Coordinates of C-alpha atoms and ligand atoms in Angstrom, one line a residue:
X1 CA 88.9 121.6 82.8
X2 CA 88.4 119.0 79.5
X3 CA 90.7 115.9 79.6
X4 CA 91.9 113.2 76.5
X5 CA 93.0 110.2 78.9
X6 CA 94.9 107.4 76.8
X7 CA 95.4 104.3 78.0
X8 CA 97.5 101.2 76.3
X9 CA 99.7 100.0 79.0
X10 CA 98.7 96.6 78.0
X11 CA 96.4 94.7 76.2
X12 CA 93.6 97.4 76.0
X13 CA 93.5 100.6 74.0
X14 CA 91.4 102.8 75.8
X15 CA 90.4 106.6 75.6
X16 CA 88.2 108.4 77.3
X17 CA 86.7 112.6 78.1
X18 CA 86.5 114.3 81.4
X19 CA 85.4 117.6 82.4
X20 CA 85.2 119.6 85.4
X21 CA 87.9 120.2 88.0
X22 CA 88.4 117.9 91.0
X23 CA 86.8 115.0 92.6
X24 CA 83.9 117.0 90.9
X25 CA 85.0 115.5 87.3
X26 CA 82.6 114.1 85.1
X27 CA 83.0 111.0 82.9
X28 CA 81.8 112.4 79.3
X29 CA 82.9 109.3 77.1
X30 CA 85.2 106.3 77.8
X31 CA 85.7 103.6 74.8
X32 CA 87.9 100.2 75.8
X33 CA 89.0 98.3 72.9
X34 CA 89.6 94.2 74.7
X35 CA 92.9 92.7 72.4
X36 CA 90.5 89.2 71.9
X37 CA 93.6 88.4 69.9
X38 CA 95.4 87.3 73.1
X39 CA 93.7 84.6 74.4
X40 CA 94.5 81.8 71.7
X41 CA 97.5 82.3 73.2
X42 CA 96.3 81.6 76.3
X43 CA 98.2 85.1 77.8
X44 CA 99.4 88.8 76.5
X45 CA 102.2 88.5 73.6
X46 CA 104.0 92.2 73.5
X47 CA 104.6 92.6 69.9
X48 CA 101.1 91.8 69.3
X49 CA 99.6 94.0 71.7
X50 CA 102.0 96.8 70.2
X51 CA 100.5 96.4 66.7
X52 CA 97.1 96.1 67.5
X53 CA 97.5 99.4 69.4
X54 CA 98.7 100.9 66.2
X55 CA 95.9 99.9 64.5
X56 CA 93.2 101.0 67.1
X57 CA 94.2 104.2 68.8
X58 CA 92.9 106.8 66.3
X59 CA 89.5 105.3 65.8
X60 CA 89.6 104.6 69.2
X61 CA 90.0 108.4 70.1
X62 CA 87.6 109.4 67.3
X63 CA 85.1 107.4 68.0
X64 CA 85.4 108.7 71.9
X65 CA 85.3 112.3 70.9
X66 CA 82.1 111.4 69.5
X67 CA 80.4 109.6 72.0
X68 CA 81.1 112.7 74.3
X69 CA 79.8 115.0 71.5
X70 CA 82.6 116.5 70.9
X71 CA 85.6 117.7 68.4
X72 CA 89.3 117.4 68.2
X73 CA 89.7 121.5 69.4
X74 CA 87.5 121.0 72.8
X75 CA 90.5 118.6 74.1
X76 CA 92.3 121.0 76.5
X77 CA 94.6 118.6 78.0
X78 CA 96.1 115.2 77.2
X79 CA 96.4 112.5 79.6
X80 CA 98.8 109.5 79.4
X81 CA 99.3 106.4 81.5
X82 CA 103.3 106.3 80.7
X83 CA 104.0 103.3 83.1
X84 CA 104.3 100.8 84.1
X85 CA 103.5 98.2 81.4
X86 CA 104.5 97.3 78.3
X87 CA 107.2 99.1 77.2
X88 CA 106.2 98.9 73.3
X89 CA 102.4 99.1 74.0
X90 CA 103.1 102.2 76.4
X91 CA 105.0 104.0 73.4
X92 CA 101.6 104.3 71.1
X93 CA 99.6 106.2 73.1
X94 CA 102.8 107.8 74.8
X95 CA 104.0 109.3 71.1
X96 CA 100.1 109.7 69.9
X97 CA 99.4 112.0 73.2
X98 CA 102.5 114.3 72.8
X99 CA 101.6 114.7 68.8
X100 CA 97.9 115.5 69.4
X101 CA 99.1 117.8 72.3
X102 CA 101.3 119.4 69.9
X103 CA 99.4 119.8 67.4
X104 CA 96.4 120.9 69.7
X105 CA 98.7 123.7 71.1
X106 CA 97.3 121.9 75.0
X107 CA 99.5 120.3 78.0
X108 CA 100.1 116.8 78.3
X109 CA 100.7 115.3 81.4
X110 CA 101.8 111.4 82.2
X111 CA 99.9 109.6 84.5
X112 CA 100.8 106.2 87.0
X113 CA 98.8 103.2 85.6
X114 CA 98.6 101.9 89.2
X115 CA 97.8 105.4 90.6
X116 CA 95.2 105.7 87.7
X117 CA 93.5 102.8 89.0
X118 CA 93.3 104.7 92.5
X119 CA 90.9 107.2 90.9
X120 CA 88.4 104.5 89.9
X121 CA 85.9 103.9 92.5
X122 CA 86.2 107.9 92.8
X123 CA 84.1 108.6 89.3
X124 CA 81.5 106.6 90.5
X125 CA 81.0 106.9 93.7
X126 CA 81.6 110.7 95.4
X127 CA 82.0 108.9 98.4
X128 CA 85.3 106.8 97.6
X129 CA 87.7 109.9 98.2
X130 CA 90.6 109.9 100.8
X131 CA 91.3 109.0 103.5
X132 CA 91.3 105.7 102.6
X133 CA 92.8 102.0 102.6
X134 CA 93.2 101.1 98.9
X135 CA 94.0 97.3 98.2
X136 CA 94.8 97.1 93.9
X137 CA 94.6 93.8 92.6
X138 CA 95.0 93.5 88.6
X139 CA 97.5 91.7 86.4
X140 CA 100.2 92.6 87.2
X141 CA 99.9 94.6 91.0
X142 CA 98.9 93.9 94.3
X143 CA 99.4 96.8 96.1
X144 CA 98.0 97.7 99.5
X145 CA 98.2 101.8 99.7
X146 CA 97.1 104.2 102.8
X147 CA 95.9 107.1 100.8
X148 CA 95.8 109.9 103.2
X149 CA 94.9 112.5 100.1
X150 CA 95.4 112.6 96.8
X151 CA 99.3 112.5 95.7
X152 CA 99.9 111.6 99.6
X153 CA 100.6 108.1 99.3
X154 CA 102.0 104.9 102.0
X155 CA 103.1 101.5 100.5
X156 CA 102.0 99.1 102.9
X157 CA 102.3 96.3 101.2
X158 CA 103.2 94.2 98.0
X159 CA 103.4 90.7 96.7
X160 CA 106.1 89.1 96.5
X161 CA 105.6 87.2 94.0
X162 CA 102.4 86.7 91.5
X163 CA 100.1 88.9 91.1
X164 CA 96.5 88.2 92.6
X165 CA 95.4 88.1 89.1
X166 CA 98.4 86.2 87.9
X167 CA 97.8 83.9 90.8
X168 CA 93.5 83.8 89.2
X169 CA 95.3 83.6 85.5
X170 CA 97.8 80.4 86.3
X171 CA 95.2 78.5 88.6
X172 CA 92.8 78.7 85.5
X173 CA 95.5 77.5 83.6
X174 CA 96.4 74.4 85.9
X175 CA 92.8 73.5 86.4
X176 CA 92.1 73.4 82.4
X177 CA 90.1 77.3 82.3
X178 CA 90.5 79.7 79.5
X179 CA 92.5 82.7 79.6
X180 CA 91.4 85.4 81.4
X181 CA 91.5 83.1 84.8
X182 CA 89.4 85.3 87.1
X183 CA 86.2 85.1 85.7
X184 CA 86.8 81.9 85.0
X185 CA 87.5 80.9 88.4
X186 CA 85.3 83.1 90.1
X187 CA 82.3 81.2 87.8
X188 CA 83.6 77.7 88.8
X189 CA 84.3 78.6 92.3
X190 CA 80.0 79.2 92.4
X191 CA 79.1 75.6 91.4
X192 CA 76.9 73.7 93.5
X193 CA 78.5 70.9 92.1
X194 CA 81.8 71.6 93.9
X195 CA 80.5 72.2 97.3
X196 CA 80.2 68.8 98.4
X197 CA 83.4 68.3 98.2
X198 CA 84.5 71.6 99.1
X199 CA 86.0 70.5 102.3
X200 CA 88.5 68.3 100.8
X201 CA 90.2 70.4 100.2
X202 CA 91.5 73.4 102.0
X203 CA 94.6 75.3 101.0
X204 CA 97.0 77.5 103.5
X205 CA 96.5 81.5 103.7
X206 CA 99.7 82.7 102.7
X207 CA 101.5 84.9 104.6
X208 CA 98.9 84.8 107.0
X209 CA 99.4 84.1 110.6
X210 CA 98.6 86.1 114.1
X211 CA 101.3 86.5 115.8
X212 CA 102.4 88.6 112.9
X213 CA 102.9 92.7 113.9
X214 CA 103.0 96.1 112.0
X215 CA 106.5 96.4 111.7
X216 CA 107.2 92.7 110.4
X217 CA 108.2 92.8 106.9
X218 CA 105.4 90.1 106.3
X219 CA 102.7 92.0 108.0
X220 CA 100.9 93.3 104.5
X221 CA 102.9 91.8 102.2
X222 CA 101.5 89.1 100.2
X223 CA 102.6 85.9 98.1
X224 CA 100.8 83.7 95.9
X225 CA 103.2 81.3 94.4
X226 CA 102.9 78.6 97.4
X227 CA 98.9 78.3 96.7
X228 CA 99.9 78.1 93.2
X229 CA 102.0 75.1 94.3
X230 CA 99.3 74.0 96.1
X231 CA 96.8 73.9 93.9
X232 CA 99.6 72.3 91.2
X233 CA 99.7 69.2 93.7
X234 CA 96.0 68.6 94.5
X235 CA 95.8 68.3 90.7
X236 CA 98.1 65.8 90.5
X237 CA 96.6 63.6 93.6
X238 CA 93.7 63.8 91.8
X239 CA 95.2 61.5 89.2
X240 CA 93.2 62.1 86.5
X241 CA 94.9 63.6 83.4
X242 CA 92.2 66.0 83.3
X243 CA 90.7 67.6 85.7
X244 CA 87.1 67.5 85.6
X245 CA 83.5 68.7 87.4
X246 CA 83.2 68.3 91.0
X247 CA 86.3 68.6 91.9
X248 CA 87.8 71.2 89.1
X249 CA 84.8 73.4 91.0
X250 CA 86.1 72.4 94.9
X251 CA 89.7 73.3 93.9
X252 CA 88.8 76.8 92.5
X253 CA 86.0 77.3 94.9
X254 CA 89.1 76.3 98.3
X255 CA 91.9 78.8 96.0
X256 CA 89.9 81.8 96.0
X257 CA 88.8 81.2 99.5
X258 CA 92.1 81.0 100.5
X259 CA 93.6 84.2 98.2
X260 CA 90.3 86.2 99.8
X261 CA 90.2 85.4 103.2
X262 CA 94.4 86.6 102.8
X263 CA 93.5 90.1 100.8
X264 CA 91.2 90.6 104.0
X265 CA 93.1 90.3 106.6
X266 CA 95.8 92.9 105.1
X267 CA 93.5 95.6 104.4
X268 CA 91.4 94.8 107.7
X269 CA 95.0 95.3 109.2
X270 CA 95.5 98.5 107.0
X271 CA 92.2 99.9 108.2
X272 CA 93.1 99.0 111.9
X273 CA 96.2 100.9 112.0
X274 CA 95.3 104.0 109.8
X275 CA 92.1 104.2 112.0
X276 CA 90.6 104.4 108.2
X277 CA 86.8 104.4 107.9
X278 CA 87.0 103.3 103.7
X279 CA 88.2 101.1 101.8
X280 CA 88.8 101.4 98.5
X281 CA 89.5 98.5 95.3
X282 CA 90.5 98.5 92.4
X283 CA 92.1 96.7 89.5
X284 CA 90.6 93.5 87.5
X285 CA 90.9 91.6 90.1
X286 CA 88.0 93.9 92.2
X287 CA 85.6 92.7 89.8
X288 CA 85.5 89.6 91.6
X289 CA 82.2 90.0 93.5
X290 CA 82.9 87.3 96.8
X291 CA 86.0 89.3 96.8
X292 CA 83.7 92.1 97.1
X293 CA 81.2 90.8 99.3
X294 CA 84.1 89.1 101.9
X295 CA 85.6 92.6 101.8
X296 CA 82.5 95.0 103.1
X297 CA 81.2 91.9 105.2
X298 CA 84.2 91.7 107.3
X299 CA 85.5 95.2 107.4
X300 CA 81.6 96.8 108.1
X301 CA 82.6 95.4 111.5
X302 CA 85.7 97.6 111.8
X303 CA 83.3 100.3 110.7
X304 CA 84.8 100.8 107.5
X305 CA 82.9 100.9 104.4
X306 CA 83.8 99.3 100.6
X307 CA 84.0 100.7 97.2
X308 CA 84.4 99.0 93.9
X309 CA 84.3 100.2 90.7
X310 CA 81.7 98.6 88.6
X311 CA 83.9 96.2 86.4
X312 CA 84.2 98.3 83.6
X313 CA 86.2 100.3 85.3
X314 CA 88.0 97.9 87.4
X315 CA 90.3 96.9 84.8
X316 CA 92.4 98.8 82.4
X317 CA 90.2 102.5 81.3
X318 CA 91.5 106.1 80.1
X319 CA 89.0 107.6 82.1
X320 CA 90.7 106.7 85.4
X321 CA 94.2 108.1 83.5
X322 CA 92.4 111.2 82.9
X323 CA 91.4 111.7 86.2
X324 CA 94.4 111.1 87.7
X325 CA 95.6 113.2 85.2
X326 CA 93.6 116.1 85.3
X327 CA 94.6 116.2 89.4
X328 CA 98.2 116.1 88.2
X329 CA 97.6 119.4 85.6
X330 CA 94.9 121.3 88.5
X331 CA 98.2 121.4 90.8
X332 CA 100.0 122.6 87.8
X333 CA 101.9 120.0 86.5
X334 CA 103.0 118.9 82.9
X335 CA 105.1 116.9 80.6
X336 CA 107.5 117.6 78.3
X337 CA 107.9 116.5 74.6
X338 CA 110.3 114.1 76.0
X339 CA 107.6 112.3 78.3
X340 CA 109.1 109.2 77.8
X341 CA 107.8 104.9 78.8
X342 CA 108.7 102.9 81.6
X343 CA 108.1 99.5 81.8
X344 CA 108.5 100.1 86.0
X345 CA 108.3 103.5 87.4
X346 CA 107.3 104.3 90.9
X347 CA 103.9 106.2 92.2
X348 CA 104.8 109.5 93.0
X349 CA 104.0 111.1 95.3
X350 CA 105.2 107.8 98.0
X351 CA 106.1 108.9 101.5
X352 CA 109.0 107.2 102.8
Ligands
LIG401 O1 93.5 95.4 85.8 P1 93.5 94.5 84.7 O2 92.3 94.3 83.8 O3 94.6 94.7 84.0 C1 96.8 94.7 84.6 O4 96.5 96.1 85.0 O5 97.0 93.5 84.8 O6 93.4 93.3 85.7 C2 93.3 91.7 85.0 C3 92.9 91.0 86.1 C4 93.4 89.3 85.1 O7 94.8 88.8 85.9 C5 91.8 88.8 85.2 O8 92.0 87.5 85.3 C6 91.9 89.4 86.9 O9 92.2 90.9 86.5 N1 90.2 89.1 86.8 C7 89.4 88.6 88.0 C8 88.4 88.5 87.8 N2 87.8 89.7 86.6 C9 89.5 90.0 86.3 N3 89.9 88.3 89.2 C10 89.4 87.3 90.0 N4 88.3 87.3 89.8 C11 87.7 88.0 88.8 N5 85.9 88.5 88.3
LIG402 ZN1 95.6 97.7 85.5

């Protein structure tokens, strides 16, 4: 089946063409247009995002078709993110997808954005398929999920407050680093100048205690707001009006270490409890090489392999939406032309 995927949940306008079936499906093209305009505001401005999607959606889809060497008539189904995300932004993709599907007389299917992230690694590695433990870490979500099969998900843990990417973005702001904060902090943490000073900072690992047991409410959940406050206090204690290197690098490194160690340990707990041999990462933060290396090293000891998508597929993209949509289409699922957009919605296939 040839599926056109469309993603407009946040600040990326993306379209992709996927062909084939199931885990054999191939990405024929992928176009991602990132809205740079939000940089000057230090974060995504919803109204601006919606308008930018309206301007970009037609050329982005046309470019995806051209890259795939296809024409509109080749599209056999349309898959579109219909939540969670910014409603105004989502509506652009959803309205476009429904109109196109109606005109082409092909089915349309709504896709949960986070289910899309679960499929991203599988587009690049034939082995990143269930059963696996999944850690999805993006700007809006931090989810630890046991994936027994595609469509069979058990939500183990989530963040109680800030998402992992959000913590990176907020801490970057505190340190005077640009948006998005993740890549900026990762670069800063690697700076040699901060290495000597790094022992002067050690932030406690949030929601991580040895006496936690499976079944405890905080065994899998995470929380990053305390860590953010610890960084704020460290910045204040430095006394300087603007935090400079090498102190800035040392704090960035200490923050990143605390966050990564927490994510690695929570993931390891899930691997042990469900005896999984594979871990799949997804979301923008999974583009963090320090995280992927720490995860791989730690989980190798438990006999589990770690799969992380390349940065292009780790962040928001329509290829993963087309792949998740294909899964639902192959099960005979279709959305009606009353398909709507939702700021929040439950992942389909969650066990209680
Ligand atoms: O998945 P994504 O593109 O968008 C959402 O669905 O939210 O994730 C964006 C988030 C941002 O918070 C950004 O700071 C973070 O991913 N991010 C990173 C890195 N690259 C992007 N965080 C840590 N290290 C990185 N290298
Ligand atoms: Zn995302």
